[in-house]
XYZ file of N, CA and C in Angstrom:
285
model
N -112.699 53.699 -218.795
C -111.357 54.191 -219.027
C -110.403 53.078 -219.445
N -110.827 51.848 -219.244
C -109.948 50.748 -219.596
C -109.659 50.733 -221.101
N -110.656 51.072 -221.928
C -110.424 51.112 -223.368
C -109.373 52.146 -223.726
N -109.425 53.326 -223.101
C -108.417 54.342 -223.402
C -107.046 53.901 -222.916
N -107.007 53.143 -221.819
C -105.720 52.644 -221.328
C -105.104 51.695 -222.344
N -105.924 50.851 -222.960
C -105.413 49.951 -223.984
C -105.018 50.716 -225.241
N -105.886 51.630 -225.663
C -105.629 52.396 -226.880
C -104.393 53.268 -226.722
N -104.210 53.798 -225.544
C -103.103 54.718 -225.305
C -102.010 54.076 -224.462
N -101.713 52.816 -224.749
C -100.661 52.127 -224.012
C -99.332 52.863 -224.165
N -99.067 53.336 -225.368
C -97.904 54.171 -225.655
C -98.450 55.494 -226.206
N -98.926 56.371 -225.311
C -99.625 57.580 -225.758
C -98.732 58.505 -226.582
N -99.372 59.142 -227.574
C -98.668 60.108 -228.427
C -99.502 61.387 -228.465
N -98.885 62.501 -228.062
C -99.563 63.794 -228.096
C -99.755 64.231 -229.544
N -100.823 64.948 -229.785
C -101.049 65.511 -231.110
C -99.884 66.428 -231.483
N -99.487 66.410 -232.727
C -98.343 67.202 -233.192
C -98.637 68.701 -233.225
N -99.910 69.077 -233.201
C -100.248 70.497 -233.314
C -100.378 71.204 -231.963
N -99.989 70.545 -230.881
C -100.103 71.149 -229.552
C -98.832 71.895 -229.183
N -99.007 73.012 -228.501
C -97.887 73.839 -228.048
C -98.161 74.320 -226.632
N -97.098 74.529 -225.889
C -97.218 75.163 -224.576
C -97.103 76.668 -224.763
N -97.913 77.409 -224.007
C -97.861 78.866 -224.036
C -97.798 79.389 -222.611
N -97.154 80.507 -222.450
C -97.170 81.202 -221.169
C -98.283 82.240 -221.232
N -99.196 82.144 -220.280
C -100.335 83.063 -220.244
C -100.403 83.677 -218.853
N -99.995 84.919 -218.749
C -100.045 85.612 -217.459
C -99.259 84.917 -216.372
N -98.128 84.355 -216.718
C -97.304 83.663 -215.735
C -97.706 82.224 -215.485
N -98.767 81.783 -216.125
C -99.215 80.390 -216.008
C -98.955 79.679 -217.329
N -99.032 78.372 -217.276
C -98.792 77.547 -218.455
C -100.129 77.123 -219.049
N -100.212 77.155 -220.375
C -101.421 76.713 -221.080
C -101.005 75.798 -222.219
N -101.909 74.928 -222.590
C -101.724 74.027 -223.720
C -102.659 74.511 -224.813
N -102.120 74.724 -226.016
C -102.931 75.239 -227.110
C -102.599 74.500 -228.395
N -103.577 74.491 -229.316
C -103.263 73.972 -230.634
C -102.584 75.094 -231.422
N -102.059 74.789 -232.594
C -101.275 75.777 -233.336
C -102.103 76.982 -233.774
N -103.412 76.831 -233.853
C -104.256 77.968 -234.222
C -104.427 78.936 -233.061
N -104.209 78.441 -231.841
C -104.393 79.273 -230.653
C -105.837 79.405 -230.220
N -106.758 78.792 -230.971
C -108.178 78.888 -230.622
C -108.535 78.002 -229.442
N -107.878 76.877 -229.318
C -108.165 75.928 -228.234
C -107.017 75.986 -227.242
N -107.234 76.664 -226.124
C -106.194 76.813 -225.110
C -106.760 76.420 -223.751
N -106.016 75.574 -223.033
C -106.431 75.108 -221.716
C -105.293 75.296 -220.732
N -105.595 75.756 -219.523
C -104.534 75.828 -218.509
C -104.022 74.424 -218.199
N -102.754 74.330 -217.884
C -102.150 73.035 -217.587
C -101.126 73.238 -216.471
N -101.058 72.292 -215.552
C -100.069 72.432 -214.482
C -98.750 71.789 -214.924
N -97.718 72.013 -214.128
C -96.385 71.553 -214.488
C -96.327 70.033 -214.644
N -96.954 69.301 -213.733
C -96.910 67.839 -213.800
C -97.569 67.335 -215.075
N -98.730 67.877 -215.414
C -99.412 67.462 -216.641
C -98.574 67.817 -217.871
N -97.931 68.978 -217.857
C -97.060 69.359 -218.974
C -95.896 68.387 -219.099
N -95.341 67.998 -217.973
C -94.246 67.031 -217.983
C -94.712 65.689 -218.542
N -95.890 65.245 -218.112
C -96.446 63.993 -218.642
C -96.597 64.101 -220.157
N -97.139 65.220 -220.631
C -97.363 65.366 -222.069
C -96.068 65.316 -222.868
N -94.977 65.824 -222.312
C -93.706 65.787 -223.038
C -93.223 64.351 -223.248
N -93.639 63.447 -222.368
C -93.273 62.038 -222.513
C -94.287 61.241 -223.340
N -95.379 61.881 -223.740
C -96.370 61.211 -224.594
C -95.901 61.314 -226.039
N -94.887 60.509 -226.362
C -94.246 60.559 -227.670
C -94.426 59.265 -228.456
N -95.249 58.361 -227.931
C -95.475 57.084 -228.605
C -94.435 56.029 -228.300
N -93.394 56.403 -227.556
C -92.329 55.445 -227.217
C -92.358 55.045 -225.745
N -93.022 55.828 -224.909
C -93.074 55.560 -223.466
C -94.461 55.063 -223.078
N -94.506 53.975 -222.307
C -95.800 53.543 -221.766
C -96.051 54.304 -220.467
N -97.231 54.101 -219.876
C -97.599 54.845 -218.672
C -96.607 54.619 -217.533
N -96.100 53.401 -217.387
C -95.128 53.112 -216.331
C -93.830 53.870 -216.519
N -93.330 53.910 -217.748
C -92.098 54.648 -218.031
C -92.310 56.145 -217.838
N -93.488 56.635 -218.225
C -93.798 58.055 -218.023
C -93.834 58.366 -216.532
N -94.479 57.487 -215.751
C -94.547 57.693 -214.302
C -93.159 57.701 -213.680
N -92.302 56.791 -214.118
C -90.933 56.751 -213.596
C -90.182 58.038 -213.927
N -90.327 58.511 -215.159
C -89.650 59.740 -215.578
C -90.174 60.944 -214.807
N -91.481 61.013 -214.636
C -92.079 62.130 -213.902
C -91.629 62.101 -212.450
N -91.674 60.935 -211.834
C -91.240 60.816 -210.439
C -89.786 61.239 -210.291
N -88.940 60.832 -211.223
C -87.534 61.207 -211.176
C -87.322 62.692 -211.390
N -88.121 63.292 -212.263
C -87.988 64.716 -212.548
C -88.484 65.578 -211.401
N -89.511 65.116 -210.724
C -90.047 65.892 -209.616
C -89.182 65.755 -208.370
N -88.439 64.658 -208.291
C -87.502 64.402 -207.189
C -88.112 64.707 -205.827
N -89.315 64.229 -205.632
C -89.991 64.443 -204.357
C -89.968 63.152 -203.547
N -89.362 63.207 -202.389
C -89.332 62.027 -201.526
C -90.716 61.697 -200.977
N -91.608 62.686 -200.975
C -92.936 62.465 -200.412
C -93.891 61.788 -201.396
N -93.529 61.755 -202.673
C -94.405 61.146 -203.673
C -94.206 59.634 -203.695
N -95.227 58.922 -203.330
C -95.200 57.468 -203.350
C -95.323 56.997 -204.795
N -94.521 56.015 -205.219
C -94.561 55.560 -206.618
C -95.956 55.166 -207.102
N -96.751 54.512 -206.248
C -98.105 54.130 -206.656
C -98.973 55.359 -206.882
N -98.769 56.381 -206.074
C -99.511 57.630 -206.225
C -99.131 58.334 -207.524
N -97.832 58.362 -207.827
C -97.369 58.978 -209.069
C -97.942 58.228 -210.262
N -97.911 56.890 -210.227
C -98.460 56.094 -211.326
C -99.955 56.374 -211.518
N -100.695 56.457 -210.425
C -102.127 56.748 -210.513
C -102.361 58.138 -211.096
N -101.563 59.125 -210.677
C -101.693 60.482 -211.215
C -101.388 60.504 -212.709
N -100.335 59.812 -213.116
C -99.966 59.784 -214.538
C -101.074 59.131 -215.353
N -101.614 58.032 -214.882
C -102.707 57.374 -215.616
C -103.930 58.285 -215.703
N -104.230 58.986 -214.616
C -105.366 59.913 -214.609
C -105.136 61.040 -215.619
N -103.914 61.570 -215.651
C -103.586 62.650 -216.587
C -103.672 62.152 -218.029
N -103.136 60.969 -218.310
C -103.212 60.413 -219.660
C -104.660 60.191 -220.070
N -105.473 59.651 -219.162
C -106.896 59.454 -219.460
C -107.578 60.788 -219.750
N -107.215 61.821 -218.996
C -107.774 63.148 -219.212
C -107.368 63.710 -220.570
N -106.091 63.535 -220.940
C -105.625 63.959 -222.254
C -106.392 63.234 -223.357
N -106.616 61.931 -223.174
C -107.350 61.152 -224.172
C -108.780 61.683 -224.296
N -109.424 61.912 -223.171
C -110.799 62.406 -223.155
C -110.892 63.773 -223.811
N -109.897 64.626 -223.586
C -109.907 65.984 -224.134
C -109.438 66.053 -225.577
N -109.019 64.900 -226.141
C -108.630 64.859 -227.538
C -107.205 65.321 -227.810
N -106.340 65.286 -226.795
C -104.961 65.742 -226.965
C -104.005 64.644 -227.432
N -104.512 63.422 -227.539
C -103.664 62.312 -227.981
C -104.140 61.814 -229.344
N -103.176 61.376 -230.147
C -103.507 60.773 -231.448
C -103.915 59.329 -231.248
């Protein structure tokens, strides 16, 4: 995963991805609608910051601030964000 961390230092989501509401849940789909995956709120929030201008640390800070949870430890949030970014890279959601 270290290679993806270097490659995606400033991750950028593919331009053809869209969020969809599916039965009250959130899904991530390409513009064709053929490739759709369920996504949770935190992962969706991370993806919105994958714009090529934010590094993983800045994304983690933004996510932590948006979730406004006193119980979320900053190191835990950073680890979750890195895991989510690595997952997006593996699934082909990043350019």
